[in-house]
PDB file of C-alpha atoms in Angstrom:
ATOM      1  CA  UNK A   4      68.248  -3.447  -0.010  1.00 45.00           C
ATOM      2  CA  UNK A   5      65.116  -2.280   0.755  1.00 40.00           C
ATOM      3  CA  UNK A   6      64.493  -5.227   3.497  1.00 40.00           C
ATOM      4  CA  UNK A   7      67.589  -3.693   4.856  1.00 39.00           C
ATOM      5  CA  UNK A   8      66.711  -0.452   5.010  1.00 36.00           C
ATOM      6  CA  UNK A   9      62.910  -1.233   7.155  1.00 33.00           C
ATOM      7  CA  UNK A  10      65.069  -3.475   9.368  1.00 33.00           C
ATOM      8  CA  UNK A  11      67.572  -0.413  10.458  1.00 31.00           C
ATOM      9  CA  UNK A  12      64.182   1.498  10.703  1.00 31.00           C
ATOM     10  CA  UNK A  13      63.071  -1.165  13.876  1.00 30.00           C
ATOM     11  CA  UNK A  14      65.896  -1.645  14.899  1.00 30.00           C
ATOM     12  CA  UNK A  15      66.531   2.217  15.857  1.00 29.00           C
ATOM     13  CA  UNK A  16      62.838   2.344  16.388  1.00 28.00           C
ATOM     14  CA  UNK A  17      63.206   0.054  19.190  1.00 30.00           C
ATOM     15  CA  UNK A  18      66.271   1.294  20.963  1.00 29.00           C
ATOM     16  CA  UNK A  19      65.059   5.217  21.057  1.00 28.00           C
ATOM     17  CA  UNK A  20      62.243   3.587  22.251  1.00 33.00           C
ATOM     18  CA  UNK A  21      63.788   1.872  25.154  1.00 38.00           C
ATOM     19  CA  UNK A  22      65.993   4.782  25.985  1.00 33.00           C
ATOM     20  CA  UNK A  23      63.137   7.197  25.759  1.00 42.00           C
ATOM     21  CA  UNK A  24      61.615   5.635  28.650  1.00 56.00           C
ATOM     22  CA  UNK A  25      61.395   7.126  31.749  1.00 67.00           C
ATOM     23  CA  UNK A  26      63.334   6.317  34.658  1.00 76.00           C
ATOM     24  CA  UNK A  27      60.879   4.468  37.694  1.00 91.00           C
ATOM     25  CA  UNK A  28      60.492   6.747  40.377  1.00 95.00           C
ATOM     26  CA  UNK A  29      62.075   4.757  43.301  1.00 97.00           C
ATOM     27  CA  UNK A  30      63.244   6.831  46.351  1.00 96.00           C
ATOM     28  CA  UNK A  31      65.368   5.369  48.764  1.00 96.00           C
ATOM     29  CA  UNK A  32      65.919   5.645  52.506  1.00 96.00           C
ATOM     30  CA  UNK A  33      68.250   5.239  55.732  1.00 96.00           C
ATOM     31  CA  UNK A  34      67.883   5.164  58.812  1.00 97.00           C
ATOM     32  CA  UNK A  35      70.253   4.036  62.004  1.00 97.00           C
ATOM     33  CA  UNK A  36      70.533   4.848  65.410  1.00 97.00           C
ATOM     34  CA  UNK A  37      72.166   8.165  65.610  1.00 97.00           C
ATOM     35  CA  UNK A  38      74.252   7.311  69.052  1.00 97.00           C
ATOM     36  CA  UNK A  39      75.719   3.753  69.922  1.00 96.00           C
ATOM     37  CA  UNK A  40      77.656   2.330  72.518  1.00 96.00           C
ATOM     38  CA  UNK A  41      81.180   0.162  70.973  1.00 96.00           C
ATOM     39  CA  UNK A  42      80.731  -3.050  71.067  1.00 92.00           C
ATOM     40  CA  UNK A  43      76.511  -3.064  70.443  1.00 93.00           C
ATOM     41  CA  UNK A  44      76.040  -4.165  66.489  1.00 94.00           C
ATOM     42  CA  UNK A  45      75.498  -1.212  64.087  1.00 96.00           C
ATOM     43  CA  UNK A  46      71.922  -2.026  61.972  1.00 96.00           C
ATOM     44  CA  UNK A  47      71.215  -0.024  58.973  1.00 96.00           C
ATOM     45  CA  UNK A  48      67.463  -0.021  58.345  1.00 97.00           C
ATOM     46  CA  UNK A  49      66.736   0.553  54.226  1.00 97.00           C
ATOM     47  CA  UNK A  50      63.888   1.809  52.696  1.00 97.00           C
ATOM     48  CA  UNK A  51      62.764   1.507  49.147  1.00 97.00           C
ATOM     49  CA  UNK A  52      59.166   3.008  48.009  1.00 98.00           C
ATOM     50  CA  UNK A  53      57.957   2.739  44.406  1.00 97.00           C
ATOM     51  CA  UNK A  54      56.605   6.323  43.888  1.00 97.00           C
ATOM     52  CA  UNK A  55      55.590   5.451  40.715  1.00 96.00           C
ATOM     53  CA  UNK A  56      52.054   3.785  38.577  1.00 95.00           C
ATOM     54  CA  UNK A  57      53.527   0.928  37.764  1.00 95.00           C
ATOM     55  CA  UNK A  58      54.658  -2.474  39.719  1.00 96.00           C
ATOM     56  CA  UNK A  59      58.232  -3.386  38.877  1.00 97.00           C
ATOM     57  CA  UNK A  60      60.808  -6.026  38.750  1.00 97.00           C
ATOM     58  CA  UNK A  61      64.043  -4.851  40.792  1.00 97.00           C
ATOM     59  CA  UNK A  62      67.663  -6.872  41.083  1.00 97.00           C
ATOM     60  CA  UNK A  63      68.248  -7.144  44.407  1.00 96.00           C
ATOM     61  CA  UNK A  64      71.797  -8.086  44.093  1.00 96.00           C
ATOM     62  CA  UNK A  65      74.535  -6.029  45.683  1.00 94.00           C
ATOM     63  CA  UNK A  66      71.466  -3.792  47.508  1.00 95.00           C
ATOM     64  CA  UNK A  67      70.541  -4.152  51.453  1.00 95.00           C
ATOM     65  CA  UNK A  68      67.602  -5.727  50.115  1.00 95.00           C
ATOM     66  CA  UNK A  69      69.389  -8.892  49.517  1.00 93.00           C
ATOM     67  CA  UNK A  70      69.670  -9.129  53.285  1.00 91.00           C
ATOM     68  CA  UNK A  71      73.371  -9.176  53.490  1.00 93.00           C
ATOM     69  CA  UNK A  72      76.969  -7.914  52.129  1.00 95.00           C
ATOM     70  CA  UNK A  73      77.953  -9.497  49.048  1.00 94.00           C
ATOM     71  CA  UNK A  74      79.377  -6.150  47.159  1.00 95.00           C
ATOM     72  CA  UNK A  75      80.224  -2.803  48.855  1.00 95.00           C
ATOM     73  CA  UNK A  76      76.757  -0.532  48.561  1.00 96.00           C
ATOM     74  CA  UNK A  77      78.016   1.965  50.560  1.00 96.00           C
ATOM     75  CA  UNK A  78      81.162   3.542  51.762  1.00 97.00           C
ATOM     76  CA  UNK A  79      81.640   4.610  55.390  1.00 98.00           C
ATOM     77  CA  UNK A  80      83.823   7.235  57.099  1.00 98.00           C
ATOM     78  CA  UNK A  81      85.048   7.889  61.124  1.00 98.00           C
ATOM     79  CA  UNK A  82      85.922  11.326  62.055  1.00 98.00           C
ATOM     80  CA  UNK A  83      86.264  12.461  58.228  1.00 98.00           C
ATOM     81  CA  UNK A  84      88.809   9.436  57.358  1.00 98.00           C
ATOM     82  CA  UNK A  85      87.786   6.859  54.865  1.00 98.00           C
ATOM     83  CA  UNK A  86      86.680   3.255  56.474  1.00 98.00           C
ATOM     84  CA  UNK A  87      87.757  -0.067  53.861  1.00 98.00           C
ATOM     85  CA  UNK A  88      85.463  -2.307  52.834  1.00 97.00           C
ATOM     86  CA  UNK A  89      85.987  -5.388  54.645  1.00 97.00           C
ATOM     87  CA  UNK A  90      82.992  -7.426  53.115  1.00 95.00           C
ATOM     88  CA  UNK A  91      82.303 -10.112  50.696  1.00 94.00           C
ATOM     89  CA  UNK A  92      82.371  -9.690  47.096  1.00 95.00           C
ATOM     90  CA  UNK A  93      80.384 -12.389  44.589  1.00 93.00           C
ATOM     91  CA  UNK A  94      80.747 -13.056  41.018  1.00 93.00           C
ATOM     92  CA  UNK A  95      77.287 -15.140  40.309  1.00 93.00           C
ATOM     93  CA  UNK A  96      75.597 -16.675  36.843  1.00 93.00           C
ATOM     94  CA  UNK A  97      72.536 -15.287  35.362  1.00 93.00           C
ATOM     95  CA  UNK A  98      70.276 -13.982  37.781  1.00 95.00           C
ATOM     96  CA  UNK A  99      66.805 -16.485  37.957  1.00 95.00           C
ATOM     97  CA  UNK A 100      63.139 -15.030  38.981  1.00 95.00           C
ATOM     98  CA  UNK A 101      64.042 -15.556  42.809  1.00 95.00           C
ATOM     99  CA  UNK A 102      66.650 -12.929  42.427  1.00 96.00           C
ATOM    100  CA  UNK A 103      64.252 -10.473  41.897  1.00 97.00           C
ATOM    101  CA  UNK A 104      62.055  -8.196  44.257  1.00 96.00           C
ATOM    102  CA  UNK A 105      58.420  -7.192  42.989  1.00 97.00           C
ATOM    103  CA  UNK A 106      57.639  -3.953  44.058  1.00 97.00           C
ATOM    104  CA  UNK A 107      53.756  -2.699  43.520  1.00 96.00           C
ATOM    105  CA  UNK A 108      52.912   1.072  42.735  1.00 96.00           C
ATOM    106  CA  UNK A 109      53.035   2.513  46.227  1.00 97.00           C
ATOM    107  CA  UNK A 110      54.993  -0.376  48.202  1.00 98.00           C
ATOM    108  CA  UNK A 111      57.434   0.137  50.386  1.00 98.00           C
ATOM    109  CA  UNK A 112      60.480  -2.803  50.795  1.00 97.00           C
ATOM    110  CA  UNK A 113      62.638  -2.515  54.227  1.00 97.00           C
ATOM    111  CA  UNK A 114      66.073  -4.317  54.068  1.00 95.00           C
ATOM    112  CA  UNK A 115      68.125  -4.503  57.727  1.00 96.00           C
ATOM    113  CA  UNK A 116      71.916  -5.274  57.505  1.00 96.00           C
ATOM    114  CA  UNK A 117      74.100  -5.294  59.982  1.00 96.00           C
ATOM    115  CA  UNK A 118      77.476  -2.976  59.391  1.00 95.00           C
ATOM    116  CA  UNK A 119      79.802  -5.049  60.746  1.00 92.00           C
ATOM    117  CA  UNK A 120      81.267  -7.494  58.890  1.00 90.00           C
ATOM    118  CA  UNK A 121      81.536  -5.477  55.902  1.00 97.00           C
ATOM    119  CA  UNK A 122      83.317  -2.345  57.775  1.00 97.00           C
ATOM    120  CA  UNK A 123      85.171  -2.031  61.259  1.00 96.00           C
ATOM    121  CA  UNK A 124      83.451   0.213  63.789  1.00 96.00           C
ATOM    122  CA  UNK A 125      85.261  -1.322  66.893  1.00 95.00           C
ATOM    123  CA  UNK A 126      86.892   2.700  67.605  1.00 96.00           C
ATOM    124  CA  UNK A 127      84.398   5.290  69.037  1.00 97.00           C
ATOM    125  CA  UNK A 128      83.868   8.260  66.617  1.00 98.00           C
ATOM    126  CA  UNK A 129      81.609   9.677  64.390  1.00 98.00           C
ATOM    127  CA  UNK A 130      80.647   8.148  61.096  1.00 98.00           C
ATOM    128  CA  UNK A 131      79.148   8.837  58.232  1.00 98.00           C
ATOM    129  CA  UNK A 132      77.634   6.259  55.914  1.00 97.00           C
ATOM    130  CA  UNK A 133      76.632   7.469  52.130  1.00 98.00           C
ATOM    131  CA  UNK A 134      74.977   4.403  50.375  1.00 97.00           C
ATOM    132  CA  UNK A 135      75.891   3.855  46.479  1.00 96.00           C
ATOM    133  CA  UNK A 136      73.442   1.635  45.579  1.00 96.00           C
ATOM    134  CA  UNK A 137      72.915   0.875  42.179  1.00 95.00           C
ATOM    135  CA  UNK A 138      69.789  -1.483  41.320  1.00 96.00           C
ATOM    136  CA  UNK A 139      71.389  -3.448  38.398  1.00 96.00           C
ATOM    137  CA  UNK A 140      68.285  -4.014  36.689  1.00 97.00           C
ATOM    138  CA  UNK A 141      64.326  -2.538  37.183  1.00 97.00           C
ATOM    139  CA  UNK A 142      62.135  -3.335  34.983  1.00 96.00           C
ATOM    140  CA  UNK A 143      58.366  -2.163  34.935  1.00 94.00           C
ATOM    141  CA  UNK A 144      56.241  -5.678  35.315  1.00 92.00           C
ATOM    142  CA  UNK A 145      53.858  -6.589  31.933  1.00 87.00           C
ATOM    143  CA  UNK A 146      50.929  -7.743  32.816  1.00 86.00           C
ATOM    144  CA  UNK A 147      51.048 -10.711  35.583  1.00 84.00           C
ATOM    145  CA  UNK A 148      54.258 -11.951  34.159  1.00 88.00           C
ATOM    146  CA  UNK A 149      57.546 -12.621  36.475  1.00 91.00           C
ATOM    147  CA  UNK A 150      60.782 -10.354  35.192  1.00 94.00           C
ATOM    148  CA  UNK A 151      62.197 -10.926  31.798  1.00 93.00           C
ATOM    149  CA  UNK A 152      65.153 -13.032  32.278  1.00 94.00           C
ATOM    150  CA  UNK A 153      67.752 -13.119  29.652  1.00 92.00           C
ATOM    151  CA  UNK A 154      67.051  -9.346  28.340  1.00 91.00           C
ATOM    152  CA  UNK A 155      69.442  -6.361  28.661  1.00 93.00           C
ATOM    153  CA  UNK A 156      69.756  -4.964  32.019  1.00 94.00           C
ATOM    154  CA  UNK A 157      68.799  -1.214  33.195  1.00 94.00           C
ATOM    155  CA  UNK A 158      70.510  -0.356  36.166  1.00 95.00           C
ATOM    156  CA  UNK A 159      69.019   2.773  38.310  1.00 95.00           C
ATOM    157  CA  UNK A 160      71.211   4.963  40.730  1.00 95.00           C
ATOM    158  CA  UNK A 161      69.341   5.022  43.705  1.00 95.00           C
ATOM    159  CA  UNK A 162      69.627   8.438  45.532  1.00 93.00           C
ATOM    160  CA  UNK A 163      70.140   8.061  49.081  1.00 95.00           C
ATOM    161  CA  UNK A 164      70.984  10.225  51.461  1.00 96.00           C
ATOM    162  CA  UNK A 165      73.954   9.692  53.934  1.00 97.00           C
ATOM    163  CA  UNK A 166      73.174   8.889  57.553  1.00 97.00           C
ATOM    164  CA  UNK A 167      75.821   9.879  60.633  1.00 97.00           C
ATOM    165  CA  UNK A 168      76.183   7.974  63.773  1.00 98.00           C
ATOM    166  CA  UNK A 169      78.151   7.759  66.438  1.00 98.00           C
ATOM    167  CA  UNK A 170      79.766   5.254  67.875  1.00 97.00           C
ATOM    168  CA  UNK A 171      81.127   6.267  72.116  1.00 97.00           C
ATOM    169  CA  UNK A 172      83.454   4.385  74.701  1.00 93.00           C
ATOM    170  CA  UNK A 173      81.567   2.771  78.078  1.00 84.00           C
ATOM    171  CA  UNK A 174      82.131   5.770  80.641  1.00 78.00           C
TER     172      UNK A 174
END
């Protein structure tokens, strides 16, 4: 019983430990070109800074930073109407260490993607793209190890801020 007891004590030791850590400070940014003739491709330039002490460990899955569409990140809009996502979506195994990004305290990662395939901008408009990126897993880095495979994920919302173009007919 008393075995029992000193285990439960750990055990909830452990998890308000985990969930009393704070959040990494990662801020994220966007950046396209505000005015774009139809028919030119549509780049989105991503920023992600680690504002915080401590070098982490961040999925890159489903993020810009993976260099391409594999999940919707982001939804898009033309003249106030709602765009579909036209992109790929992946179901995958366990991540491995490759599928990870190391980020230092005070590093900065850019990720380009183009728009197009994952969302039709063929009409001339104006858009507005809001990312909703969600890092499935950060974790900070121990010591000079590689990320902790095989543990509990902690996803972060990423705040970014929405970015308008516009997309005009040849004259």
């Amino acid at each position: 019983m008393r075995r029992r007891a000193l285990a439960a004590v750990v055990v909830a030791g452990w998890a308000s430990a985990a969930l009393g850590q704070a959040a990494p400070d990662l801020r994220c940014g966007l950046q396209v070109l505000p005015r774009q003739a139809l028919g030119q491709a549509v780049v989105l330039q991503f920023t992600l800074t680690n504002a915080g002490p401590d070098a982490l460990w961040v999925l890159r899955w489903n993020t810009p930073w993976e260099g391409h569409w594999t999940a919707p990140f982001a939804t898009l809009s033309r003249d106030g109407q709602p765009l579909d996502y036209q992109g790929a979506m992946v179901k995958r195994a366990a991540p491995d260490a490759s599928s990870y990004l190391r980020l230092a305290a005070g590093q900065v990662q850019r990720g380009s993607v183009p728009l197009s395939p994952a969302f039709d901008v063929s009409r001339a408009g104006r858009y507005v793209l809001q990312p909703t990126i969600t890092l499935g897993d950060v974790q900070v880095q121990q010591g000079g190890a590689g990320p902790r495979l095989g543990q509990p994920w902690h996803g972060v919302d990423l705040n970014c801020a929405a970015a308008g173009f516009e997309m005009l007919a040849p004259r």
